[in-house]
């Protein structure tokens, strides 16, 4: 059996099994035995496939955290714009409530970092209830975000 150390510092057997670096773990004991018999540990070129999966998951997780934070911020700006429109007399209370209710599914997606899902929900809602200008503004915000971050 051969052992390999990857660029990420993990040790694997040539069968792809991770050596768990705990005193009583069987893979660690076998690894120690190998070292005590003058075994040579090889350097694995690049990242081991199992590490690549872990790195990809962590990378995607970080992207979701960013998308979620960006979604919360974007939606707060949209809500502020609606409130200012209401306070300025551009829309009345009923219109404000109707627009907020209509875009609720979009908000639910965006604040969870699901921008593509938010765009799909917005397209399904259309512009009839929320108005063509507001619809186009939201669509531009969401589409631009998707283009820049996905």
PDB file of C-alpha atoms in Angstrom:
ATOM      1  CA  UNK A   1       0.000   0.000   0.000  1.00  0.00           C
ATOM      2  CA  UNK A   2       1.147   3.537  -0.743  1.00  0.00           C
ATOM      3  CA  UNK A   3       0.252   6.749   1.029  1.00  0.00           C
ATOM      4  CA  UNK A   4      -0.079  10.172  -0.529  1.00  0.00           C
ATOM      5  CA  UNK A   5      -0.131  13.639   0.973  1.00  0.00           C
ATOM      6  CA  UNK A   6      -2.162  16.128  -1.035  1.00  0.00           C
ATOM      7  CA  UNK A   7      -1.601  19.832  -1.540  1.00  0.00           C
ATOM      8  CA  UNK A   8      -4.301  20.391   1.087  1.00  0.00           C
ATOM      9  CA  UNK A   9      -2.321  18.412   3.706  1.00  0.00           C
ATOM     10  CA  UNK A  10      -4.622  15.380   3.748  1.00  0.00           C
ATOM     11  CA  UNK A  11      -3.162  11.854   3.706  1.00  0.00           C
ATOM     12  CA  UNK A  12      -4.804   9.148   1.592  1.00  0.00           C
ATOM     13  CA  UNK A  13      -4.138   5.520   0.778  1.00  0.00           C
ATOM     14  CA  UNK A  14      -3.658   4.504  -2.819  1.00  0.00           C
ATOM     15  CA  UNK A  15      -7.226   3.177  -2.600  1.00  0.00           C
ATOM     16  CA  UNK A  16      -8.480   6.709  -1.968  1.00  0.00           C
ATOM     17  CA  UNK A  17      -9.218   6.207   1.737  1.00  0.00           C
ATOM     18  CA  UNK A  18      -8.565   9.209   3.972  1.00  0.00           C
ATOM     19  CA  UNK A  19      -6.188   8.533   6.857  1.00  0.00           C
ATOM     20  CA  UNK A  20      -7.966   9.791   9.974  1.00  0.00           C
ATOM     21  CA  UNK A  21      -5.289  11.376  12.161  1.00  0.00           C
ATOM     22  CA  UNK A  22      -6.579  10.106  15.511  1.00  0.00           C
ATOM     23  CA  UNK A  23      -4.437   7.938  17.804  1.00  0.00           C
ATOM     24  CA  UNK A  24      -6.610   4.821  17.819  1.00  0.00           C
ATOM     25  CA  UNK A  25      -8.120   5.019  14.342  1.00  0.00           C
ATOM     26  CA  UNK A  26      -7.287   1.938  12.216  1.00  0.00           C
ATOM     27  CA  UNK A  27      -6.176   4.001   9.210  1.00  0.00           C
ATOM     28  CA  UNK A  28      -3.819   6.033  11.402  1.00  0.00           C
ATOM     29  CA  UNK A  29      -2.357   2.910  13.053  1.00  0.00           C
ATOM     30  CA  UNK A  30      -1.746   1.340   9.639  1.00  0.00           C
ATOM     31  CA  UNK A  31      -0.130   4.576   8.468  1.00  0.00           C
ATOM     32  CA  UNK A  32       2.191   4.642  11.518  1.00  0.00           C
ATOM     33  CA  UNK A  33       3.151   1.025  10.917  1.00  0.00           C
ATOM     34  CA  UNK A  34       3.929   1.889   7.293  1.00  0.00           C
ATOM     35  CA  UNK A  35       6.148   4.784   8.400  1.00  0.00           C
ATOM     36  CA  UNK A  36       7.972   2.621  10.986  1.00  0.00           C
ATOM     37  CA  UNK A  37       8.911   0.139   8.252  1.00  0.00           C
ATOM     38  CA  UNK A  38      10.608   2.884   6.236  1.00  0.00           C
ATOM     39  CA  UNK A  39       7.627   3.439   3.971  1.00  0.00           C
ATOM     40  CA  UNK A  40       7.858   6.449   1.711  1.00  0.00           C
ATOM     41  CA  UNK A  41       4.921   8.839   1.576  1.00  0.00           C
ATOM     42  CA  UNK A  42       4.374  10.225  -1.893  1.00  0.00           C
ATOM     43  CA  UNK A  43       3.110  13.657  -2.867  1.00  0.00           C
ATOM     44  CA  UNK A  44      -0.246  13.504  -4.629  1.00  0.00           C
ATOM     45  CA  UNK A  45      -0.235  15.848  -7.628  1.00  0.00           C
ATOM     46  CA  UNK A  46      -2.913  18.471  -7.143  1.00  0.00           C
ATOM     47  CA  UNK A  47      -6.052  18.028  -5.115  1.00  0.00           C
ATOM     48  CA  UNK A  48      -7.444  14.610  -4.278  1.00  0.00           C
ATOM     49  CA  UNK A  49     -10.951  14.084  -5.747  1.00  0.00           C
ATOM     50  CA  UNK A  50     -12.563  13.895  -2.301  1.00  0.00           C
ATOM     51  CA  UNK A  51     -10.924  17.181  -1.330  1.00  0.00           C
ATOM     52  CA  UNK A  52     -12.113  18.766  -4.556  1.00  0.00           C
ATOM     53  CA  UNK A  53     -15.702  17.917  -3.586  1.00  0.00           C
ATOM     54  CA  UNK A  54     -15.245  19.421  -0.117  1.00  0.00           C
ATOM     55  CA  UNK A  55     -13.695  22.563  -1.585  1.00  0.00           C
ATOM     56  CA  UNK A  56     -16.508  22.894  -4.135  1.00  0.00           C
ATOM     57  CA  UNK A  57     -19.162  22.553  -1.406  1.00  0.00           C
ATOM     58  CA  UNK A  58     -17.453  25.166   0.773  1.00  0.00           C
ATOM     59  CA  UNK A  59     -17.103  27.507  -2.206  1.00  0.00           C
ATOM     60  CA  UNK A  60     -20.786  27.164  -3.103  1.00  0.00           C
ATOM     61  CA  UNK A  61     -21.779  27.645   0.561  1.00  0.00           C
ATOM     62  CA  UNK A  62     -19.852  30.948   0.647  1.00  0.00           C
ATOM     63  CA  UNK A  63     -21.564  32.042  -2.561  1.00  0.00           C
ATOM     64  CA  UNK A  64     -24.971  31.309  -1.004  1.00  0.00           C
ATOM     65  CA  UNK A  65     -24.090  33.383   2.058  1.00  0.00           C
ATOM     66  CA  UNK A  66     -23.148  36.306  -0.198  1.00  0.00           C
ATOM     67  CA  UNK A  67     -26.244  35.902  -2.387  1.00  0.00           C
ATOM     68  CA  UNK A  68     -28.442  35.793   0.706  1.00  0.00           C
ATOM     69  CA  UNK A  69     -26.889  38.940   2.204  1.00  0.00           C
ATOM     70  CA  UNK A  70     -27.114  40.692  -1.155  1.00  0.00           C
ATOM     71  CA  UNK A  71     -30.742  39.584  -1.487  1.00  0.00           C
ATOM     72  CA  UNK A  72     -31.682  40.968   1.912  1.00  0.00           C
ATOM     73  CA  UNK A  73     -30.008  44.274   1.076  1.00  0.00           C
ATOM     74  CA  UNK A  74     -31.619  44.505  -2.365  1.00  0.00           C
ATOM     75  CA  UNK A  75     -35.053  43.771  -0.989  1.00  0.00           C
ATOM     76  CA  UNK A  76     -34.694  46.376   1.758  1.00  0.00           C
ATOM     77  CA  UNK A  77     -33.882  48.961  -0.929  1.00  0.00           C
ATOM     78  CA  UNK A  78     -36.944  47.894  -2.929  1.00  0.00           C
ATOM     79  CA  UNK A  79     -39.131  48.140   0.186  1.00  0.00           C
ATOM     80  CA  UNK A  80     -37.704  51.573   0.984  1.00  0.00           C
ATOM     81  CA  UNK A  81     -38.456  52.749  -2.553  1.00  0.00           C
ATOM     82  CA  UNK A  82     -42.060  51.540  -2.252  1.00  0.00           C
ATOM     83  CA  UNK A  83     -42.461  53.267   1.104  1.00  0.00           C
ATOM     84  CA  UNK A  84     -41.068  56.550  -0.222  1.00  0.00           C
ATOM     85  CA  UNK A  85     -43.445  56.270  -3.197  1.00  0.00           C
ATOM     86  CA  UNK A  86     -46.339  55.814  -0.787  1.00  0.00           C
ATOM     87  CA  UNK A  87     -45.239  58.661   1.491  1.00  0.00           C
ATOM     88  CA  UNK A  88     -44.760  60.913  -1.541  1.00  0.00           C
ATOM     89  CA  UNK A  89     -48.267  60.189  -2.786  1.00  0.00           C
ATOM     90  CA  UNK A  90     -47.155  58.330  -5.922  1.00  0.00           C
ATOM     91  CA  UNK A  91     -49.020  55.219  -4.754  1.00  0.00           C
ATOM     92  CA  UNK A  92     -51.748  54.873  -2.160  1.00  0.00           C
ATOM     93  CA  UNK A  93     -51.987  52.417   0.729  1.00  0.00           C
ATOM     94  CA  UNK A  94     -54.005  49.881  -1.266  1.00  0.00           C
ATOM     95  CA  UNK A  95     -51.532  49.939  -4.149  1.00  0.00           C
ATOM     96  CA  UNK A  96     -48.616  49.585  -1.741  1.00  0.00           C
ATOM     97  CA  UNK A  97     -50.201  46.548  -0.104  1.00  0.00           C
ATOM     98  CA  UNK A  98     -51.111  45.036  -3.485  1.00  0.00           C
ATOM     99  CA  UNK A  99     -47.569  45.418  -4.824  1.00  0.00           C
ATOM    100  CA  UNK A 100     -45.979  44.024  -1.644  1.00  0.00           C
ATOM    101  CA  UNK A 101     -48.370  41.064  -1.728  1.00  0.00           C
ATOM    102  CA  UNK A 102     -47.770  40.429  -5.414  1.00  0.00           C
ATOM    103  CA  UNK A 103     -43.990  40.370  -5.088  1.00  0.00           C
ATOM    104  CA  UNK A 104     -43.988  38.291  -1.875  1.00  0.00           C
ATOM    105  CA  UNK A 105     -42.864  35.124  -3.754  1.00  0.00           C
ATOM    106  CA  UNK A 106     -40.013  37.093  -5.343  1.00  0.00           C
ATOM    107  CA  UNK A 107     -38.929  38.414  -1.946  1.00  0.00           C
ATOM    108  CA  UNK A 108     -39.052  34.924  -0.442  1.00  0.00           C
ATOM    109  CA  UNK A 109     -36.581  33.688  -3.062  1.00  0.00           C
ATOM    110  CA  UNK A 110     -34.291  36.720  -3.140  1.00  0.00           C
ATOM    111  CA  UNK A 111     -33.798  37.037   0.634  1.00  0.00           C
ATOM    112  CA  UNK A 112     -32.742  33.378   0.724  1.00  0.00           C
ATOM    113  CA  UNK A 113     -30.162  34.003  -1.987  1.00  0.00           C
ATOM    114  CA  UNK A 114     -32.165  32.265  -4.697  1.00  0.00           C
ATOM    115  CA  UNK A 115     -31.901  34.980  -7.342  1.00  0.00           C
ATOM    116  CA  UNK A 116     -32.676  32.740 -10.312  1.00  0.00           C
ATOM    117  CA  UNK A 117     -35.793  31.465  -8.542  1.00  0.00           C
ATOM    118  CA  UNK A 118     -36.720  35.070  -7.748  1.00  0.00           C
ATOM    119  CA  UNK A 119     -36.447  36.000 -11.415  1.00  0.00           C
ATOM    120  CA  UNK A 120     -38.650  33.053 -12.384  1.00  0.00           C
ATOM    121  CA  UNK A 121     -41.264  34.104  -9.807  1.00  0.00           C
ATOM    122  CA  UNK A 122     -41.176  37.702 -11.049  1.00  0.00           C
ATOM    123  CA  UNK A 123     -41.638  36.608 -14.659  1.00  0.00           C
ATOM    124  CA  UNK A 124     -44.612  34.471 -13.588  1.00  0.00           C
ATOM    125  CA  UNK A 125     -46.190  37.457 -11.791  1.00  0.00           C
ATOM    126  CA  UNK A 126     -45.772  39.789 -14.746  1.00  0.00           C
ATOM    127  CA  UNK A 127     -46.380  43.526 -14.780  1.00  0.00           C
ATOM    128  CA  UNK A 128     -50.167  43.771 -14.538  1.00  0.00           C
ATOM    129  CA  UNK A 129     -50.394  44.221 -10.758  1.00  0.00           C
ATOM    130  CA  UNK A 130     -47.068  45.914 -10.081  1.00  0.00           C
ATOM    131  CA  UNK A 131     -46.871  48.097 -13.187  1.00  0.00           C
ATOM    132  CA  UNK A 132     -44.602  47.940 -16.202  1.00  0.00           C
ATOM    133  CA  UNK A 133     -41.980  50.381 -14.863  1.00  0.00           C
ATOM    134  CA  UNK A 134     -41.606  48.684 -11.483  1.00  0.00           C
ATOM    135  CA  UNK A 135     -41.606  45.249 -13.118  1.00  0.00           C
ATOM    136  CA  UNK A 136     -38.832  46.308 -15.514  1.00  0.00           C
ATOM    137  CA  UNK A 137     -36.838  47.852 -12.677  1.00  0.00           C
ATOM    138  CA  UNK A 138     -37.035  44.664 -10.607  1.00  0.00           C
ATOM    139  CA  UNK A 139     -36.242  42.504 -13.610  1.00  0.00           C
ATOM    140  CA  UNK A 140     -33.182  44.642 -14.390  1.00  0.00           C
ATOM    141  CA  UNK A 141     -31.931  44.475 -10.789  1.00  0.00           C
ATOM    142  CA  UNK A 142     -32.340  40.705 -10.614  1.00  0.00           C
ATOM    143  CA  UNK A 143     -31.006  39.970 -14.101  1.00  0.00           C
ATOM    144  CA  UNK A 144     -27.959  42.187 -13.551  1.00  0.00           C
ATOM    145  CA  UNK A 145     -27.237  40.455 -10.259  1.00  0.00           C
ATOM    146  CA  UNK A 146     -27.506  37.018 -11.858  1.00  0.00           C
ATOM    147  CA  UNK A 147     -25.245  38.052 -14.747  1.00  0.00           C
ATOM    148  CA  UNK A 148     -22.592  39.373 -12.357  1.00  0.00           C
ATOM    149  CA  UNK A 149     -22.725  36.679  -9.660  1.00  0.00           C
ATOM    150  CA  UNK A 150     -23.564  33.337 -11.223  1.00  0.00           C
TER     151      UNK A 150
END
